[in-house]
mmCIF file of C-alpha atoms in Angstrom:
data_model
loop_
_atom_site.group_PDB
_atom_site.id
_atom_site.type_symbol
_atom_site.label_atom_id
_atom_site.label_comp_id
_atom_site.label_asym_id
_atom_site.label_seq_id
_atom_site.Cartn_x
_atom_site.Cartn_y
_atom_site.Cartn_z
ATOM 1 C CA UNK A 1 -24.979 13.702 -14.964
ATOM 2 C CA UNK A 2 -24.167 13.389 -11.305
ATOM 3 C CA UNK A 3 -25.621 12.593 -7.814
ATOM 4 C CA UNK A 4 -23.981 15.571 -6.433
ATOM 5 C CA UNK A 5 -21.332 18.191 -7.393
ATOM 6 C CA UNK A 6 -18.464 19.111 -5.011
ATOM 7 C CA UNK A 7 -17.201 22.611 -5.624
ATOM 8 C CA UNK A 8 -13.413 23.106 -4.774
ATOM 9 C CA UNK A 9 -10.646 25.297 -5.301
ATOM 10 C CA UNK A 10 -8.182 24.685 -8.050
ATOM 11 C CA UNK A 11 -5.482 22.177 -7.313
ATOM 12 C CA UNK A 12 -7.220 21.002 -4.165
ATOM 13 C CA UNK A 13 -8.771 17.707 -5.243
ATOM 14 C CA UNK A 14 -5.960 15.749 -3.956
ATOM 15 C CA UNK A 15 -6.726 17.196 -0.355
ATOM 16 C CA UNK A 16 -10.398 16.189 -0.807
ATOM 17 C CA UNK A 17 -9.215 12.597 -1.888
ATOM 18 C CA UNK A 18 -6.999 12.244 1.224
ATOM 19 C CA UNK A 19 -9.732 13.483 3.176
ATOM 20 C CA UNK A 20 -12.040 10.911 2.079
ATOM 21 C CA UNK A 21 -9.319 8.254 2.666
ATOM 22 C CA UNK A 22 -9.219 9.344 6.097
ATOM 23 C CA UNK A 23 -12.981 8.948 6.750
ATOM 24 C CA UNK A 24 -12.811 5.495 5.042
ATOM 25 C CA UNK A 25 -9.792 4.289 7.260
ATOM 26 C CA UNK A 26 -11.390 6.240 10.458
ATOM 27 C CA UNK A 27 -14.856 4.481 9.995
ATOM 28 C CA UNK A 28 -13.239 0.983 8.978
ATOM 29 C CA UNK A 29 -14.886 0.936 5.526
ATOM 30 C CA UNK A 30 -11.694 -0.124 3.813
ATOM 31 C CA UNK A 31 -11.645 -3.718 2.412
ATOM 32 C CA UNK A 32 -8.562 -5.420 4.190
ATOM 33 C CA UNK A 33 -8.432 -8.421 1.827
ATOM 34 C CA UNK A 34 -8.362 -6.266 -1.210
ATOM 35 C CA UNK A 35 -5.507 -4.164 0.335
ATOM 36 C CA UNK A 36 -3.492 -7.288 1.217
ATOM 37 C CA UNK A 37 -4.045 -9.050 -2.141
ATOM 38 C CA UNK A 38 -4.192 -6.281 -4.830
ATOM 39 C CA UNK A 39 -2.044 -3.182 -3.552
ATOM 40 C CA UNK A 40 1.208 -2.274 -2.201
ATOM 41 C CA UNK A 41 -0.351 -1.482 1.100
ATOM 42 C CA UNK A 42 1.395 -4.332 3.149
ATOM 43 C CA UNK A 43 4.874 -3.961 1.526
ATOM 44 C CA UNK A 44 7.494 -3.078 4.106
ATOM 45 C CA UNK A 45 9.408 0.237 3.932
ATOM 46 C CA UNK A 46 12.584 0.704 5.916
ATOM 47 C CA UNK A 47 12.355 3.870 8.204
ATOM 48 C CA UNK A 48 15.944 4.804 7.887
ATOM 49 C CA UNK A 49 15.863 5.070 4.005
ATOM 50 C CA UNK A 50 12.233 5.089 3.030
ATOM 51 C CA UNK A 51 13.004 2.116 0.742
ATOM 52 C CA UNK A 52 11.170 -1.131 0.197
ATOM 53 C CA UNK A 53 12.770 -3.806 2.480
ATOM 54 C CA UNK A 54 14.736 -5.912 -0.171
ATOM 55 C CA UNK A 55 14.852 -9.674 0.493
ATOM 56 C CA UNK A 56 18.432 -9.532 -0.653
ATOM 57 C CA UNK A 57 19.273 -7.682 2.538
ATOM 58 C CA UNK A 58 17.516 -10.126 4.808
ATOM 59 C CA UNK A 59 17.565 -13.570 3.490
ATOM 60 C CA UNK A 60 20.907 -15.174 2.893
ATOM 61 C CA UNK A 61 21.523 -16.196 -0.915
ATOM 62 C CA UNK A 62 18.127 -14.879 -1.836
ATOM 63 C CA UNK A 63 17.162 -15.666 -5.509
ATOM 64 C CA UNK A 64 14.318 -14.138 -7.374
ATOM 65 C CA UNK A 65 11.982 -16.859 -8.961
ATOM 66 C CA UNK A 66 12.313 -17.628 -12.590
ATOM 67 C CA UNK A 67 9.607 -15.534 -14.354
ATOM 68 C CA UNK A 68 10.382 -16.645 -17.833
ATOM 69 C CA UNK A 69 7.470 -18.688 -18.201
ATOM 70 C CA UNK A 70 5.070 -16.569 -16.235
ATOM 71 C CA UNK A 71 3.320 -13.242 -16.863
ATOM 72 C CA UNK A 72 6.401 -11.073 -15.985
ATOM 73 C CA UNK A 73 8.590 -13.001 -18.437
ATOM 74 C CA UNK A 74 6.149 -13.879 -21.250
ATOM 75 C CA UNK A 75 3.997 -10.831 -21.292
ATOM 76 C CA UNK A 76 5.973 -7.992 -19.797
ATOM 77 C CA UNK A 77 9.185 -9.281 -21.295
ATOM 78 C CA UNK A 78 11.228 -8.728 -18.007
ATOM 79 C CA UNK A 79 14.702 -10.350 -18.016
ATOM 80 C CA UNK A 80 16.391 -11.722 -14.996
ATOM 81 C CA UNK A 81 18.780 -8.675 -14.920
ATOM 82 C CA UNK A 82 15.825 -6.424 -14.934
ATOM 83 C CA UNK A 83 14.258 -8.128 -12.074
ATOM 84 C CA UNK A 84 17.571 -7.981 -10.100
ATOM 85 C CA UNK A 85 17.622 -4.203 -10.880
ATOM 86 C CA UNK A 86 13.984 -3.635 -9.708
ATOM 87 C CA UNK A 87 14.723 -5.300 -6.498
ATOM 88 C CA UNK A 88 12.366 -7.336 -4.256
ATOM 89 C CA UNK A 89 9.830 -6.578 -1.645
ATOM 90 C CA UNK A 90 8.813 -7.972 1.825
ATOM 91 C CA UNK A 91 5.746 -8.073 4.055
ATOM 92 C CA UNK A 92 5.340 -8.867 7.709
ATOM 93 C CA UNK A 93 3.707 -12.280 7.893
ATOM 94 C CA UNK A 94 1.606 -12.306 11.104
ATOM 95 C CA UNK A 95 1.523 -16.111 11.221
ATOM 96 C CA UNK A 96 5.276 -16.399 11.226
ATOM 97 C CA UNK A 97 5.730 -12.991 13.022
ATOM 98 C CA UNK A 98 8.666 -12.315 10.660
ATOM 99 C CA UNK A 99 9.147 -10.656 7.404
ATOM 100 C CA UNK A 100 8.696 -12.830 4.222
ATOM 101 C CA UNK A 101 9.700 -12.220 0.623
ATOM 102 C CA UNK A 102 6.553 -11.366 -1.642
ATOM 103 C CA UNK A 103 7.278 -11.551 -5.427
ATOM 104 C CA UNK A 104 5.697 -9.548 -8.106
ATOM 105 C CA UNK A 105 3.399 -11.983 -9.062
ATOM 106 C CA UNK A 106 1.818 -12.835 -5.761
ATOM 107 C CA UNK A 107 -1.350 -10.766 -6.488
ATOM 108 C CA UNK A 108 -4.863 -11.667 -5.955
ATOM 109 C CA UNK A 109 -5.356 -15.482 -6.100
ATOM 110 C CA UNK A 110 -1.657 -16.060 -5.845
ATOM 111 C CA UNK A 111 -1.359 -13.964 -2.695
ATOM 112 C CA UNK A 112 -4.549 -15.832 -1.066
ATOM 113 C CA UNK A 113 -3.048 -19.137 -1.755
ATOM 114 C CA UNK A 114 0.421 -18.440 -0.560
ATOM 115 C CA UNK A 115 -0.428 -18.832 3.153
ATOM 116 C CA UNK A 116 0.893 -15.272 3.880
ATOM 117 C CA UNK A 117 -1.080 -13.167 6.192
ATOM 118 C CA UNK A 118 0.477 -9.751 5.712
ATOM 119 C CA UNK A 119 0.264 -7.019 8.323
ATOM 120 C CA UNK A 120 -1.222 -3.680 7.183
ATOM 121 C CA UNK A 121 -0.159 -1.853 10.480
ATOM 122 C CA UNK A 122 2.737 -1.734 13.078
ATOM 123 C CA UNK A 123 6.209 -1.197 13.024
ATOM 124 C CA UNK A 124 8.760 -4.185 13.172
ATOM 125 C CA UNK A 125 12.476 -4.561 13.821
ATOM 126 C CA UNK A 126 14.282 -6.718 11.109
ATOM 127 C CA UNK A 127 17.875 -7.836 11.401
ATOM 128 C CA UNK A 128 19.652 -7.248 8.099
ATOM 129 C CA UNK A 129 22.454 -9.675 6.788
ATOM 130 C CA UNK A 130 25.172 -7.167 7.783
ATOM 131 C CA UNK A 131 24.056 -7.510 11.416
ATOM 132 C CA UNK A 132 22.339 -4.218 11.447
ATOM 133 C CA UNK A 133 18.787 -3.926 12.791
ATOM 134 C CA UNK A 134 16.392 -1.549 11.076
ATOM 135 C CA UNK A 135 12.732 -0.498 11.766
ATOM 136 C CA UNK A 136 10.266 -1.245 8.998
ATOM 137 C CA UNK A 137 6.666 -0.378 8.612
ATOM 138 C CA UNK A 138 4.156 -1.351 5.883
ATOM 139 C CA UNK A 139 3.059 1.276 3.415
ATOM 140 C CA UNK A 140 -0.533 1.332 4.746
ATOM 141 C CA UNK A 141 0.853 2.365 8.054
ATOM 142 C CA UNK A 142 2.668 5.129 6.665
ATOM 143 C CA UNK A 143 -0.770 6.394 4.993
ATOM 144 C CA UNK A 144 -2.351 6.261 8.284
ATOM 145 C CA UNK A 145 0.200 8.666 9.664
ATOM 146 C CA UNK A 146 0.051 10.922 6.618
ATOM 147 C CA UNK A 147 -3.850 10.915 6.630
ATOM 148 C CA UNK A 148 -3.708 12.492 10.148
ATOM 149 C CA UNK A 149 -3.161 15.922 8.601
ATOM 150 C CA UNK A 150 -6.406 15.603 6.505
ATOM 151 C CA UNK A 151 -9.062 16.010 9.012
ATOM 152 C CA UNK A 152 -12.212 17.379 7.991
ATOM 153 C CA UNK A 153 -11.654 20.879 9.089
ATOM 154 C CA UNK A 154 -8.270 21.086 7.294
ATOM 155 C CA UNK A 155 -9.751 19.707 4.076
ATOM 156 C CA UNK A 156 -12.480 21.983 4.223
ATOM 157 C CA UNK A 157 -10.038 24.756 4.864
ATOM 158 C CA UNK A 158 -7.839 23.812 1.682
ATOM 159 C CA UNK A 159 -10.652 22.984 -0.721
ATOM 160 C CA UNK A 160 -13.468 25.099 0.303
ATOM 161 C CA UNK A 161 -15.731 22.181 -0.259
ATOM 162 C CA UNK A 162 -18.865 21.801 2.158
ATOM 163 C CA UNK A 163 -17.969 19.571 4.929
ATOM 164 C CA UNK A 164 -21.117 17.469 4.418
ATOM 165 C CA UNK A 165 -20.256 16.932 0.726
ATOM 166 C CA UNK A 166 -16.546 15.878 1.874
ATOM 167 C CA UNK A 167 -18.119 13.307 4.307
ATOM 168 C CA UNK A 168 -20.596 12.080 1.725
ATOM 169 C CA UNK A 169 -18.055 11.653 -0.859
ATOM 170 C CA UNK A 170 -15.905 9.671 1.785
ATOM 171 C CA UNK A 171 -18.603 7.416 2.802
ATOM 172 C CA UNK A 172 -19.755 6.831 -0.749
ATOM 173 C CA UNK A 173 -16.304 5.815 -1.842
ATOM 174 C CA UNK A 174 -16.055 3.352 1.094
ATOM 175 C CA UNK A 175 -19.626 1.890 0.596
ATOM 176 C CA UNK A 176 -20.341 1.883 -3.156
ATOM 177 C CA UNK A 177 -18.982 -1.187 -4.861
ATOM 178 C CA UNK A 178 -16.863 -0.883 -6.869
ATOM 179 C CA UNK A 179 -15.170 2.124 -6.017
#
């Protein structure tokens, strides 16, 4: 059973999804607190390499937290050498106006109580330990750029789904909770 059915061409469902995301962001229906606390949306990406900004490249003598007694160590069985190989990530803290490390367990309640207010948009210049400066941007900002290619006319052309159903799907996804 369904409230409505969207006909679409084979392999065009991703375009419909991205078109819905564009509607959600354009109409400001996204949950900013959820994006900051539960997704990788605020994680900074270097624009020169398209890799996460690793705190070891920015913070002198950076050491990862000891996860041996927390979820990552006890449940996921991650060893310190695996954590080192996976690397770290950073977000742009709007309170400090600077990049700050964000470790793998600063999610949900832990993020909310960290005192960090991560930026979701913008491009920032960061000085690396080697003296070089690079531009970084949050993943969410990169999505906003990518979504510009998925306007309603383009999504309709790719998927052949009716425009009114694409808009309805986007608005339903942005307003019906949980979605």
